[in-house]
Amino acid sequence: MSVFQHIEFDNHEHLAFCHDKESGLKAIIAIHNTNLGASLGGCRMWPYVSDDEALNDVLRLSKGMTYKAAMAGLNQGGGKAVIIGDPRKIKTIGLMRAMGRFVDSLGGKYISAEDSGMSVTDLKIMAEHSSHIAGIEAKYHVFGEHADGNPAPSTAYGVFVGLKSTVEFALNKDLTGIKVAIQGLGHVGLRLVEHLYKAGATSYVTDIYPENVDKAVSQFGAIAVKPEDIYDVDADVFAPCAMGAILNPLTIARLKVKVVAGAANNQLATEDCGQLLKDKHILYAPDYVINAGGIIDIYHQKIPSSHEAMRAHLERISTTLTEVYVRAEELNLATNVVANQIAEERFNKKA
Ligand code: NAD
Protein backbone atom coordinates (compact mmCIF):
# COMPACT_ATOMS: atom_id res chain seq x y z
CA MET A 1 0.00 0.00 0.00
CA SER A 2 1.29 3.49 -0.84
CA VAL A 3 1.84 5.60 2.24
CA PHE A 4 1.06 8.77 0.29
CA GLN A 5 -2.31 7.33 -0.81
CA HIS A 6 -3.19 6.18 2.73
CA ILE A 7 -6.71 7.20 3.71
CA GLU A 8 -5.37 8.93 6.87
CA PHE A 9 -2.36 10.55 5.15
CA ASP A 10 -3.91 14.04 5.05
CA ASN A 11 -0.89 16.10 3.98
CA HIS A 12 1.48 14.82 6.65
CA GLU A 13 4.80 16.66 6.43
CA HIS A 14 7.12 13.96 7.61
CA LEU A 15 7.00 10.25 8.42
CA ALA A 16 9.93 8.37 9.91
CA PHE A 17 10.02 4.57 10.03
CA CYS A 18 12.52 3.69 12.76
CA HIS A 19 14.26 0.34 13.20
CA ASP A 20 17.06 -0.49 15.62
CA LYS A 21 18.46 -3.97 15.07
CA GLU A 22 20.19 -4.29 18.44
CA SER A 23 17.20 -3.48 20.67
CA GLY A 24 14.55 -4.72 18.22
CA LEU A 25 12.83 -1.32 18.20
CA LYS A 26 10.25 -0.79 15.48
CA ALA A 27 8.55 2.58 15.59
CA ILE A 28 6.90 5.20 13.41
CA ILE A 29 7.10 8.95 14.04
CA ALA A 30 4.54 11.10 12.22
CA ILE A 31 4.67 14.88 11.92
CA HIS A 32 1.39 16.22 10.60
CA ASN A 33 1.80 19.99 10.49
CA THR A 34 4.37 22.45 11.83
CA ASN A 35 2.88 25.75 10.59
CA LEU A 36 2.41 26.97 14.16
CA GLY A 37 5.62 25.46 15.58
CA ALA A 38 7.46 22.21 16.27
CA SER A 39 5.17 19.21 16.49
CA LEU A 40 4.29 17.91 19.94
CA GLY A 41 2.61 14.63 20.79
CA GLY A 42 2.89 11.53 22.91
CA CYS A 43 4.76 8.33 22.19
CA ARG A 44 2.46 5.30 22.43
CA MET A 45 3.65 1.72 22.86
CA TRP A 46 1.06 -0.83 21.79
CA PRO A 47 0.96 -4.48 20.60
CA TYR A 48 -0.28 -3.56 17.11
CA VAL A 49 -1.21 -6.68 15.16
CA SER A 50 0.29 -5.28 11.95
CA ASP A 51 2.47 -2.43 10.66
CA ASP A 52 -0.62 -1.12 8.85
CA GLU A 53 -2.52 -0.83 12.11
CA ALA A 54 0.39 1.10 13.65
CA LEU A 55 0.62 3.41 10.63
CA ASN A 56 -3.11 4.07 10.71
CA ASP A 57 -2.98 4.93 14.42
CA VAL A 58 0.04 7.23 14.22
CA LEU A 59 -1.35 9.17 11.22
CA ARG A 60 -4.74 9.66 12.89
CA LEU A 61 -3.24 10.64 16.24
CA SER A 62 -0.68 13.11 14.89
CA LYS A 63 -3.34 14.90 12.84
CA GLY A 64 -5.47 15.11 15.99
CA MET A 65 -2.58 16.78 17.82
CA THR A 66 -2.40 19.56 15.19
CA TYR A 67 -6.07 20.37 15.81
CA LYS A 68 -5.68 20.13 19.58
CA ALA A 69 -2.64 22.42 19.72
CA ALA A 70 -4.29 24.99 17.43
CA MET A 71 -7.43 25.09 19.58
CA ALA A 72 -5.36 25.34 22.76
CA GLY A 73 -3.72 28.49 21.38
CA LEU A 74 -0.24 26.96 21.34
CA ASN A 75 2.56 27.85 18.94
CA GLN A 76 2.93 24.15 18.39
CA GLY A 77 2.19 21.67 15.64
CA GLY A 78 0.95 18.11 15.73
CA GLY A 79 2.94 14.90 15.79
CA LYS A 80 2.89 11.49 17.40
CA ALA A 81 5.05 8.38 17.70
CA VAL A 82 4.13 4.73 18.05
CA ILE A 83 6.36 1.88 19.15
CA ILE A 84 5.19 -1.52 17.89
CA GLY A 85 5.11 -4.15 20.63
CA ASP A 86 3.63 -5.12 23.97
CA PRO A 87 5.12 -2.82 26.63
CA ARG A 88 4.80 -5.56 29.27
CA LYS A 89 6.81 -7.99 27.15
CA ILE A 90 9.41 -6.24 25.02
CA LYS A 91 10.11 -2.88 26.67
CA THR A 92 13.79 -2.56 27.63
CA ILE A 93 16.15 0.26 28.52
CA GLY A 94 17.93 -0.32 25.21
CA LEU A 95 14.67 0.07 23.31
CA MET A 96 13.88 3.35 25.09
CA ARG A 97 17.40 4.63 24.40
CA ALA A 98 17.06 3.79 20.71
CA MET A 99 13.72 5.61 20.60
CA GLY A 100 15.32 8.66 22.25
CA ARG A 101 18.01 8.68 19.55
CA PHE A 102 15.42 8.52 16.76
CA VAL A 103 13.45 11.42 18.27
CA ASP A 104 16.71 13.36 18.49
CA SER A 105 17.57 12.66 14.87
CA LEU A 106 14.60 14.83 13.82
CA GLY A 107 16.37 17.85 15.30
CA GLY A 108 13.43 19.16 17.35
CA LYS A 109 10.76 18.99 14.63
CA TYR A 110 9.04 16.42 16.86
CA ILE A 111 8.82 16.73 20.66
CA SER A 112 7.80 13.52 22.39
CA ALA A 113 5.74 13.00 25.55
CA GLU A 114 3.88 10.27 27.45
CA ASP A 115 1.04 8.19 26.02
CA SER A 116 -0.47 4.72 26.58
CA GLY A 117 2.08 2.06 27.40
CA MET A 118 4.75 4.62 28.35
CA SER A 119 5.71 6.10 31.71
CA VAL A 120 7.62 9.14 32.92
CA THR A 121 10.50 6.73 33.74
CA ASP A 122 10.61 5.59 30.10
CA LEU A 123 10.62 9.18 28.88
CA LYS A 124 13.47 10.02 31.22
CA ILE A 125 15.55 7.28 29.57
CA MET A 126 14.68 8.70 26.15
CA ALA A 127 15.66 12.15 27.44
CA GLU A 128 19.22 10.90 28.10
CA HIS A 129 19.55 10.85 24.31
CA SER A 130 17.43 13.80 23.26
CA SER A 131 16.51 17.22 24.57
CA HIS A 132 13.23 17.00 22.65
CA ILE A 133 11.31 15.09 25.31
CA ALA A 134 8.58 16.82 27.32
CA GLY A 135 6.46 16.03 30.38
CA ILE A 136 9.24 14.58 32.50
CA GLU A 137 9.31 17.21 35.22
CA ALA A 138 6.63 19.56 36.45
CA LYS A 139 7.79 23.00 37.54
CA TYR A 140 4.28 24.46 37.61
CA HIS A 141 1.42 22.66 39.31
CA VAL A 142 -2.30 23.34 39.36
CA PHE A 143 -3.31 23.95 43.00
CA GLY A 144 0.16 23.05 44.25
CA GLU A 145 -0.63 19.34 43.79
CA HIS A 146 2.52 17.25 43.52
CA ALA A 147 3.05 16.16 39.93
CA ASP A 148 5.85 14.13 38.38
CA GLY A 149 5.22 15.34 34.85
CA ASN A 150 1.93 13.49 34.40
CA PRO A 151 -0.42 16.24 33.19
CA ALA A 152 -3.65 14.62 34.47
CA PRO A 153 -4.29 17.29 37.17
CA SER A 154 -4.24 19.98 34.47
CA THR A 155 -6.41 17.90 32.15
CA ALA A 156 -8.95 17.43 34.93
CA TYR A 157 -9.00 21.14 35.74
CA GLY A 158 -9.39 22.02 32.05
CA VAL A 159 -12.29 19.58 31.73
CA PHE A 160 -13.87 21.05 34.85
CA VAL A 161 -13.75 24.68 33.60
CA GLY A 162 -14.89 23.55 30.16
CA LEU A 163 -17.79 21.56 31.61
CA LYS A 164 -18.80 24.58 33.71
CA SER A 165 -18.91 26.93 30.71
CA THR A 166 -20.76 24.34 28.61
CA VAL A 167 -23.43 24.02 31.32
CA GLU A 168 -23.66 27.82 31.48
CA PHE A 169 -24.13 28.02 27.70
CA ALA A 170 -26.62 25.16 27.44
CA LEU A 171 -28.62 25.59 30.64
CA ASN A 172 -27.82 29.12 31.78
CA LYS A 173 -26.94 27.75 35.24
CA ASP A 174 -23.89 27.39 37.45
CA LEU A 175 -22.87 23.96 38.75
CA THR A 176 -24.79 24.05 42.03
CA GLY A 177 -27.14 21.08 42.09
CA ILE A 178 -26.12 19.94 38.59
CA LYS A 179 -25.99 16.14 38.12
CA VAL A 180 -23.01 14.75 36.21
CA ALA A 181 -22.67 11.11 35.06
CA ILE A 182 -18.98 10.23 34.88
CA GLN A 183 -17.64 7.19 33.01
CA GLY A 184 -14.14 6.31 34.25
CA LEU A 185 -12.46 7.30 37.50
CA GLY A 186 -8.79 7.17 36.62
CA HIS A 187 -6.21 9.94 36.75
CA VAL A 188 -8.60 12.49 35.25
CA GLY A 189 -12.07 11.23 36.21
CA LEU A 190 -11.52 11.07 39.96
CA ARG A 191 -10.02 14.56 40.02
CA LEU A 192 -13.01 15.82 38.04
CA VAL A 193 -15.33 14.35 40.70
CA GLU A 194 -13.42 16.32 43.35
CA HIS A 195 -13.74 19.63 41.44
CA LEU A 196 -17.46 19.01 40.89
CA TYR A 197 -17.98 18.15 44.55
CA LYS A 198 -16.36 21.42 45.61
CA ALA A 199 -18.55 23.31 43.11
CA GLY A 200 -21.76 21.84 44.58
CA ALA A 201 -22.57 19.37 41.79
CA THR A 202 -23.51 15.70 42.33
CA SER A 203 -21.57 13.00 40.49
CA TYR A 204 -23.00 9.64 39.36
CA VAL A 205 -19.94 7.52 38.81
CA THR A 206 -18.82 4.26 37.29
CA ASP A 207 -15.60 2.37 36.67
CA ILE A 208 -14.73 -1.23 35.92
CA TYR A 209 -12.61 -1.23 39.13
CA PRO A 210 -14.87 -1.05 42.21
CA GLU A 211 -12.05 0.47 44.34
CA ASN A 212 -12.09 3.59 42.12
CA VAL A 213 -15.84 3.91 42.61
CA ASP A 214 -15.48 3.44 46.39
CA LYS A 215 -13.02 6.37 46.53
CA ALA A 216 -15.42 8.71 44.72
CA VAL A 217 -18.33 7.62 46.93
CA SER A 218 -16.51 7.86 50.25
CA GLN A 219 -14.46 11.00 49.57
CA PHE A 220 -16.77 13.09 47.39
CA GLY A 221 -20.30 11.87 48.10
CA ALA A 222 -20.70 10.43 44.59
CA ILE A 223 -23.45 7.94 43.71
CA ALA A 224 -22.31 4.60 42.27
CA VAL A 225 -23.75 3.35 38.96
CA LYS A 226 -23.08 0.05 37.15
CA PRO A 227 -20.84 0.49 34.05
CA GLU A 228 -23.60 -0.66 31.69
CA ASP A 229 -26.10 1.83 33.17
CA ILE A 230 -24.07 5.04 32.90
CA TYR A 231 -25.73 6.17 29.62
CA ASP A 232 -29.20 5.94 31.18
CA VAL A 233 -28.61 8.17 34.21
CA ASP A 234 -31.15 10.97 34.52
CA ALA A 235 -28.47 13.66 34.76
CA ASP A 236 -27.67 17.06 33.20
CA VAL A 237 -24.19 16.16 31.93
CA PHE A 238 -22.46 13.03 30.65
CA ALA A 239 -18.67 13.14 31.13
CA PRO A 240 -16.83 10.35 29.27
CA CYS A 241 -13.47 9.91 31.03
CA ALA A 242 -12.55 6.33 30.09
CA MET A 243 -12.15 5.19 26.51
CA GLY A 244 -12.94 6.61 23.05
CA ALA A 245 -15.66 5.87 20.47
CA ILE A 246 -18.35 5.52 23.13
CA LEU A 247 -20.77 7.96 21.47
CA ASN A 248 -22.55 5.97 18.77
CA PRO A 249 -26.18 5.91 17.58
CA LEU A 250 -27.13 3.34 20.25
CA THR A 251 -25.57 5.12 23.24
CA ILE A 252 -26.68 8.58 22.05
CA ALA A 253 -30.27 7.32 21.85
CA ARG A 254 -30.05 6.35 25.54
CA LEU A 255 -28.66 9.68 26.83
CA LYS A 256 -31.02 11.84 28.92
CA VAL A 257 -28.51 14.67 29.44
CA LYS A 258 -28.32 18.15 27.87
CA VAL A 259 -24.50 18.32 27.81
CA VAL A 260 -21.64 15.95 26.93
CA ALA A 261 -18.33 17.20 28.31
CA GLY A 262 -15.51 14.87 29.30
CA ALA A 263 -11.84 13.99 28.99
CA ALA A 264 -11.77 10.92 26.76
CA ASN A 265 -10.07 11.21 23.38
CA ASN A 266 -12.02 10.49 20.18
CA GLN A 267 -15.40 10.23 21.91
CA LEU A 268 -17.44 10.20 18.70
CA ALA A 269 -17.53 6.75 17.05
CA THR A 270 -17.87 8.61 13.74
CA GLU A 271 -17.89 12.34 12.98
CA ASP A 272 -21.62 12.32 12.10
CA CYS A 273 -22.42 11.38 15.72
CA GLY A 274 -21.83 15.09 16.43
CA GLN A 275 -24.92 15.84 14.31
CA LEU A 276 -26.90 13.13 16.16
CA LEU A 277 -26.11 14.88 19.45
CA LYS A 278 -27.15 18.23 17.96
CA ASP A 279 -30.42 16.70 16.72
CA LYS A 280 -31.13 15.58 20.30
CA HIS A 281 -30.37 19.14 21.56
CA ILE A 282 -27.35 17.89 23.48
CA LEU A 283 -24.48 20.40 23.55
CA TYR A 284 -21.26 18.50 22.84
CA ALA A 285 -17.93 19.91 24.05
CA PRO A 286 -15.52 18.76 21.30
CA ASP A 287 -13.14 16.34 23.02
CA TYR A 288 -9.84 17.75 21.78
CA VAL A 289 -10.85 21.26 22.87
CA ILE A 290 -12.02 20.41 26.39
CA ASN A 291 -9.26 17.87 27.15
CA ALA A 292 -6.35 20.10 26.04
CA GLY A 293 -5.21 20.71 29.64
CA GLY A 294 -2.54 18.03 29.32
CA ILE A 295 -0.86 19.55 26.28
CA ILE A 296 -1.16 23.04 27.79
CA ASP A 297 0.58 21.75 30.92
CA ILE A 298 3.40 20.12 28.93
CA TYR A 299 3.86 23.32 26.91
CA HIS A 300 4.22 25.44 30.07
CA GLN A 301 6.76 23.02 31.56
CA LYS A 302 8.96 23.70 28.50
CA ILE A 303 8.86 27.51 28.51
CA PRO A 304 9.62 30.13 31.16
CA SER A 305 6.17 30.37 32.74
CA SER A 306 4.46 30.40 36.12
CA HIS A 307 1.75 28.60 38.05
CA GLU A 308 -0.60 31.57 37.40
CA ALA A 309 0.12 31.72 33.65
CA MET A 310 -0.54 28.00 33.27
CA ARG A 311 -3.78 28.19 35.22
CA ALA A 312 -4.96 31.20 33.17
CA HIS A 313 -4.17 29.28 29.98
CA LEU A 314 -6.18 26.27 31.22
CA GLU A 315 -9.10 28.57 31.98
CA ARG A 316 -9.06 29.88 28.40
CA ILE A 317 -10.44 26.45 27.38
CA SER A 318 -13.84 27.81 28.42
CA THR A 319 -13.45 30.89 26.16
CA THR A 320 -12.52 28.68 23.20
CA LEU A 321 -15.50 26.40 23.79
CA THR A 322 -17.85 29.38 23.94
CA GLU A 323 -16.42 30.63 20.61
CA VAL A 324 -17.24 27.19 19.15
CA TYR A 325 -20.80 27.19 20.56
CA VAL A 326 -21.58 30.71 19.34
CA ARG A 327 -20.40 29.95 15.80
CA ALA A 328 -22.18 26.56 15.81
CA GLU A 329 -25.44 28.34 16.68
CA GLU A 330 -24.90 31.03 14.03
CA LEU A 331 -24.15 28.49 11.31
CA ASN A 332 -26.55 25.81 12.58
CA LEU A 333 -23.72 23.25 12.54
CA ALA A 334 -22.59 20.52 14.94
CA THR A 335 -19.94 21.67 17.42
CA ASN A 336 -17.36 19.08 16.27
CA VAL A 337 -17.61 20.42 12.71
CA VAL A 338 -17.16 24.02 13.88
CA ALA A 339 -14.18 23.11 16.11
CA ASN A 340 -12.48 21.53 13.08
CA GLN A 341 -13.17 24.67 11.02
CA ILE A 342 -11.69 27.01 13.64
CA ALA A 343 -8.63 24.77 14.15
CA GLU A 344 -7.99 24.66 10.38
CA GLU A 345 -8.27 28.44 10.13
CA ARG A 346 -5.67 28.73 12.89
CA PHE A 347 -3.07 26.24 11.70
CA ASN A 348 -3.39 27.06 8.02
CA LYS A 349 -2.33 30.60 8.88
CA LYS A 350 1.42 30.41 9.58
CA ALA A 351 2.71 31.84 12.89
P1 NAD B 1 -6.88 6.24 33.22
O1 NAD B 1 -6.47 5.02 32.51
O2 NAD B 1 -6.15 6.69 34.43
O3 NAD B 1 -8.44 6.12 33.63
C1 NAD B 1 -9.42 5.54 32.84
C2 NAD B 1 -10.40 4.87 33.79
O4 NAD B 1 -11.51 4.38 33.03
C3 NAD B 1 -9.80 3.67 34.53
O5 NAD B 1 -10.02 3.81 35.91
C4 NAD B 1 -10.56 2.48 33.94
O6 NAD B 1 -10.74 1.45 34.88
C5 NAD B 1 -11.87 3.13 33.54
N1 NAD B 1 -12.63 2.38 32.53
C6 NAD B 1 -12.13 1.71 31.45
N2 NAD B 1 -13.15 1.15 30.76
C7 NAD B 1 -14.29 1.50 31.40
C8 NAD B 1 -15.66 1.23 31.17
N3 NAD B 1 -16.08 0.48 30.15
N4 NAD B 1 -16.58 1.75 32.03
C9 NAD B 1 -16.18 2.49 33.08
N5 NAD B 1 -14.89 2.77 33.35
C10 NAD B 1 -13.96 2.29 32.51
O7 NAD B 1 -6.90 7.39 32.10
P2 NAD B 1 -6.90 8.96 32.35
O8 NAD B 1 -5.51 9.47 32.31
O9 NAD B 1 -7.79 9.28 33.50
O10 NAD B 1 -7.60 9.46 30.99
C11 NAD B 1 -9.00 9.26 30.79
C12 NAD B 1 -9.35 9.58 29.34
O11 NAD B 1 -8.97 10.93 29.06
C13 NAD B 1 -8.62 8.72 28.30
O12 NAD B 1 -9.47 8.56 27.19
C14 NAD B 1 -7.43 9.58 27.89
O13 NAD B 1 -7.00 9.27 26.58
C15 NAD B 1 -8.05 10.96 27.96
N6 NAD B 1 -7.07 12.03 28.19
C16 NAD B 1 -6.26 11.99 29.28
C17 NAD B 1 -5.33 12.99 29.48
C18 NAD B 1 -4.42 12.98 30.69
O14 NAD B 1 -3.76 14.01 30.95
N7 NAD B 1 -4.36 11.91 31.45
C19 NAD B 1 -5.24 14.06 28.57
C20 NAD B 1 -6.11 14.09 27.47
C21 NAD B 1 -7.03 13.07 27.29
mmCIF file with all atom_site columns, C-alpha atoms and ligand atoms in Angstrom, residues 44 68 150-153 155-156 183-189 206-209 212 227 240-244 263-265 291-295, ligand 1:
data_model
loop_
_atom_site.group_PDB
_atom_site.id
_atom_site.type_symbol
_atom_site.label_atom_id
_atom_site.label_alt_id
_atom_site.label_comp_id
_atom_site.label_asym_id
_atom_site.label_entity_id
_atom_site.label_seq_id
_atom_site.pdbx_PDB_ins_code
_atom_site.Cartn_x
_atom_site.Cartn_y
_atom_site.Cartn_z
_atom_site.occupancy
_atom_site.B_iso_or_equiv
_atom_site.pdbx_formal_charge
_atom_site.auth_seq_id
_atom_site.auth_comp_id
_atom_site.auth_asym_id
_atom_site.auth_atom_id
_atom_site.pdbx_PDB_model_num
ATOM   1  C CA  . ARG A 1 44  ? 2.460   5.303  22.432 1.00 0.00 ? 44  ARG A CA  1
ATOM   2  C CA  . LYS A 1 68  ? -5.683  20.127 19.583 1.00 0.00 ? 68  LYS A CA  1
ATOM   3  C CA  . ASN A 1 150 ? 1.931   13.488 34.398 1.00 0.00 ? 150 ASN A CA  1
ATOM   4  C CA  . PRO A 1 151 ? -0.420  16.238 33.195 1.00 0.00 ? 151 PRO A CA  1
ATOM   5  C CA  . ALA A 1 152 ? -3.653  14.621 34.474 1.00 0.00 ? 152 ALA A CA  1
ATOM   6  C CA  . PRO A 1 153 ? -4.293  17.293 37.168 1.00 0.00 ? 153 PRO A CA  1
ATOM   7  C CA  . THR A 1 155 ? -6.412  17.900 32.150 1.00 0.00 ? 155 THR A CA  1
ATOM   8  C CA  . ALA A 1 156 ? -8.949  17.425 34.935 1.00 0.00 ? 156 ALA A CA  1
ATOM   9  C CA  . GLN A 1 183 ? -17.644 7.195  33.007 1.00 0.00 ? 183 GLN A CA  1
ATOM   10 C CA  . GLY A 1 184 ? -14.141 6.308  34.246 1.00 0.00 ? 184 GLY A CA  1
ATOM   11 C CA  . LEU A 1 185 ? -12.464 7.304  37.502 1.00 0.00 ? 185 LEU A CA  1
ATOM   12 C CA  . GLY A 1 186 ? -8.787  7.170  36.619 1.00 0.00 ? 186 GLY A CA  1
ATOM   13 C CA  . HIS A 1 187 ? -6.208  9.942  36.749 1.00 0.00 ? 187 HIS A CA  1
ATOM   14 C CA  . VAL A 1 188 ? -8.595  12.495 35.248 1.00 0.00 ? 188 VAL A CA  1
ATOM   15 C CA  . GLY A 1 189 ? -12.073 11.229 36.211 1.00 0.00 ? 189 GLY A CA  1
ATOM   16 C CA  . THR A 1 206 ? -18.818 4.264  37.294 1.00 0.00 ? 206 THR A CA  1
ATOM   17 C CA  . ASP A 1 207 ? -15.601 2.367  36.667 1.00 0.00 ? 207 ASP A CA  1
ATOM   18 C CA  . ILE A 1 208 ? -14.726 -1.227 35.919 1.00 0.00 ? 208 ILE A CA  1
ATOM   19 C CA  . TYR A 1 209 ? -12.612 -1.230 39.126 1.00 0.00 ? 209 TYR A CA  1
ATOM   20 C CA  . ASN A 1 212 ? -12.089 3.594  42.125 1.00 0.00 ? 212 ASN A CA  1
ATOM   21 C CA  . PRO A 1 227 ? -20.837 0.492  34.050 1.00 0.00 ? 227 PRO A CA  1
ATOM   22 C CA  . PRO A 1 240 ? -16.827 10.355 29.274 1.00 0.00 ? 240 PRO A CA  1
ATOM   23 C CA  . CYS A 1 241 ? -13.465 9.908  31.026 1.00 0.00 ? 241 CYS A CA  1
ATOM   24 C CA  . ALA A 1 242 ? -12.554 6.329  30.089 1.00 0.00 ? 242 ALA A CA  1
ATOM   25 C CA  . MET A 1 243 ? -12.154 5.189  26.506 1.00 0.00 ? 243 MET A CA  1
ATOM   26 C CA  . GLY A 1 244 ? -12.936 6.610  23.048 1.00 0.00 ? 244 GLY A CA  1
ATOM   27 C CA  . ALA A 1 263 ? -11.838 13.993 28.987 1.00 0.00 ? 263 ALA A CA  1
ATOM   28 C CA  . ALA A 1 264 ? -11.769 10.920 26.762 1.00 0.00 ? 264 ALA A CA  1
ATOM   29 C CA  . ASN A 1 265 ? -10.066 11.206 23.382 1.00 0.00 ? 265 ASN A CA  1
ATOM   30 C CA  . ASN A 1 291 ? -9.260  17.868 27.148 1.00 0.00 ? 291 ASN A CA  1
ATOM   31 C CA  . ALA A 1 292 ? -6.345  20.102 26.044 1.00 0.00 ? 292 ALA A CA  1
ATOM   32 C CA  . GLY A 1 293 ? -5.211  20.707 29.637 1.00 0.00 ? 293 GLY A CA  1
ATOM   33 C CA  . GLY A 1 294 ? -2.539  18.030 29.316 1.00 0.00 ? 294 GLY A CA  1
ATOM   34 C CA  . ILE A 1 295 ? -0.863  19.545 26.278 1.00 0.00 ? 295 ILE A CA  1
HETATM 35 P P1  . NAD B 2 .   ? -6.878  6.236  33.216 1.00 0.00 ? 1   NAD B P1  1
HETATM 36 O O1  . NAD B 2 .   ? -6.470  5.018  32.511 1.00 0.00 ? 1   NAD B O1  1
HETATM 37 O O2  . NAD B 2 .   ? -6.148  6.688  34.427 1.00 0.00 ? 1   NAD B O2  1
HETATM 38 O O3  . NAD B 2 .   ? -8.442  6.123  33.628 1.00 0.00 ? 1   NAD B O3  1
HETATM 39 C C1  . NAD B 2 .   ? -9.418  5.539  32.837 1.00 0.00 ? 1   NAD B C1  1
HETATM 40 C C2  . NAD B 2 .   ? -10.397 4.868  33.785 1.00 0.00 ? 1   NAD B C2  1
HETATM 41 O O4  . NAD B 2 .   ? -11.507 4.383  33.028 1.00 0.00 ? 1   NAD B O4  1
HETATM 42 C C3  . NAD B 2 .   ? -9.802  3.671  34.532 1.00 0.00 ? 1   NAD B C3  1
HETATM 43 O O5  . NAD B 2 .   ? -10.023 3.813  35.914 1.00 0.00 ? 1   NAD B O5  1
HETATM 44 C C4  . NAD B 2 .   ? -10.560 2.484  33.938 1.00 0.00 ? 1   NAD B C4  1
HETATM 45 O O6  . NAD B 2 .   ? -10.744 1.452  34.876 1.00 0.00 ? 1   NAD B O6  1
HETATM 46 C C5  . NAD B 2 .   ? -11.875 3.130  33.542 1.00 0.00 ? 1   NAD B C5  1
HETATM 47 N N1  . NAD B 2 .   ? -12.627 2.383  32.526 1.00 0.00 ? 1   NAD B N1  1
HETATM 48 C C6  . NAD B 2 .   ? -12.134 1.715  31.449 1.00 0.00 ? 1   NAD B C6  1
HETATM 49 N N2  . NAD B 2 .   ? -13.147 1.153  30.759 1.00 0.00 ? 1   NAD B N2  1
HETATM 50 C C7  . NAD B 2 .   ? -14.287 1.500  31.395 1.00 0.00 ? 1   NAD B C7  1
HETATM 51 C C8  . NAD B 2 .   ? -15.659 1.229  31.174 1.00 0.00 ? 1   NAD B C8  1
HETATM 52 N N3  . NAD B 2 .   ? -16.081 0.479  30.153 1.00 0.00 ? 1   NAD B N3  1
HETATM 53 N N4  . NAD B 2 .   ? -16.576 1.751  32.028 1.00 0.00 ? 1   NAD B N4  1
HETATM 54 C C9  . NAD B 2 .   ? -16.175 2.493  33.078 1.00 0.00 ? 1   NAD B C9  1
HETATM 55 N N5  . NAD B 2 .   ? -14.891 2.771  33.352 1.00 0.00 ? 1   NAD B N5  1
HETATM 56 C C10 . NAD B 2 .   ? -13.964 2.288  32.514 1.00 0.00 ? 1   NAD B C10 1
HETATM 57 O O7  . NAD B 2 .   ? -6.900  7.388  32.103 1.00 0.00 ? 1   NAD B O7  1
HETATM 58 P P2  . NAD B 2 .   ? -6.904  8.960  32.350 1.00 0.00 ? 1   NAD B P2  1
HETATM 59 O O8  . NAD B 2 .   ? -5.507  9.470  32.311 1.00 0.00 ? 1   NAD B O8  1
HETATM 60 O O9  . NAD B 2 .   ? -7.792  9.280  33.500 1.00 0.00 ? 1   NAD B O9  1
HETATM 61 O O10 . NAD B 2 .   ? -7.603  9.456  30.993 1.00 0.00 ? 1   NAD B O10 1
HETATM 62 C C11 . NAD B 2 .   ? -8.999  9.264  30.786 1.00 0.00 ? 1   NAD B C11 1
HETATM 63 C C12 . NAD B 2 .   ? -9.347  9.585  29.335 1.00 0.00 ? 1   NAD B C12 1
HETATM 64 O O11 . NAD B 2 .   ? -8.965  10.928 29.057 1.00 0.00 ? 1   NAD B O11 1
HETATM 65 C C13 . NAD B 2 .   ? -8.620  8.720  28.304 1.00 0.00 ? 1   NAD B C13 1
HETATM 66 O O12 . NAD B 2 .   ? -9.470  8.558  27.185 1.00 0.00 ? 1   NAD B O12 1
HETATM 67 C C14 . NAD B 2 .   ? -7.428  9.583  27.895 1.00 0.00 ? 1   NAD B C14 1
HETATM 68 O O13 . NAD B 2 .   ? -6.999  9.274  26.580 1.00 0.00 ? 1   NAD B O13 1
HETATM 69 C C15 . NAD B 2 .   ? -8.053  10.962 27.964 1.00 0.00 ? 1   NAD B C15 1
HETATM 70 N N6  . NAD B 2 .   ? -7.074  12.030 28.192 1.00 0.00 ? 1   NAD B N6  1
HETATM 71 C C16 . NAD B 2 .   ? -6.259  11.993 29.275 1.00 0.00 ? 1   NAD B C16 1
HETATM 72 C C17 . NAD B 2 .   ? -5.327  12.986 29.482 1.00 0.00 ? 1   NAD B C17 1
HETATM 73 C C18 . NAD B 2 .   ? -4.423  12.982 30.693 1.00 0.00 ? 1   NAD B C18 1
HETATM 74 O O14 . NAD B 2 .   ? -3.757  14.013 30.945 1.00 0.00 ? 1   NAD B O14 1
HETATM 75 N N7  . NAD B 2 .   ? -4.359  11.914 31.452 1.00 0.00 ? 1   NAD B N7  1
HETATM 76 C C19 . NAD B 2 .   ? -5.239  14.057 28.567 1.00 0.00 ? 1   NAD B C19 1
HETATM 77 C C20 . NAD B 2 .   ? -6.106  14.093 27.475 1.00 0.00 ? 1   NAD B C20 1
HETATM 78 C C21 . NAD B 2 .   ? -7.030  13.067 27.292 1.00 0.00 ? 1   NAD B C21 1
#
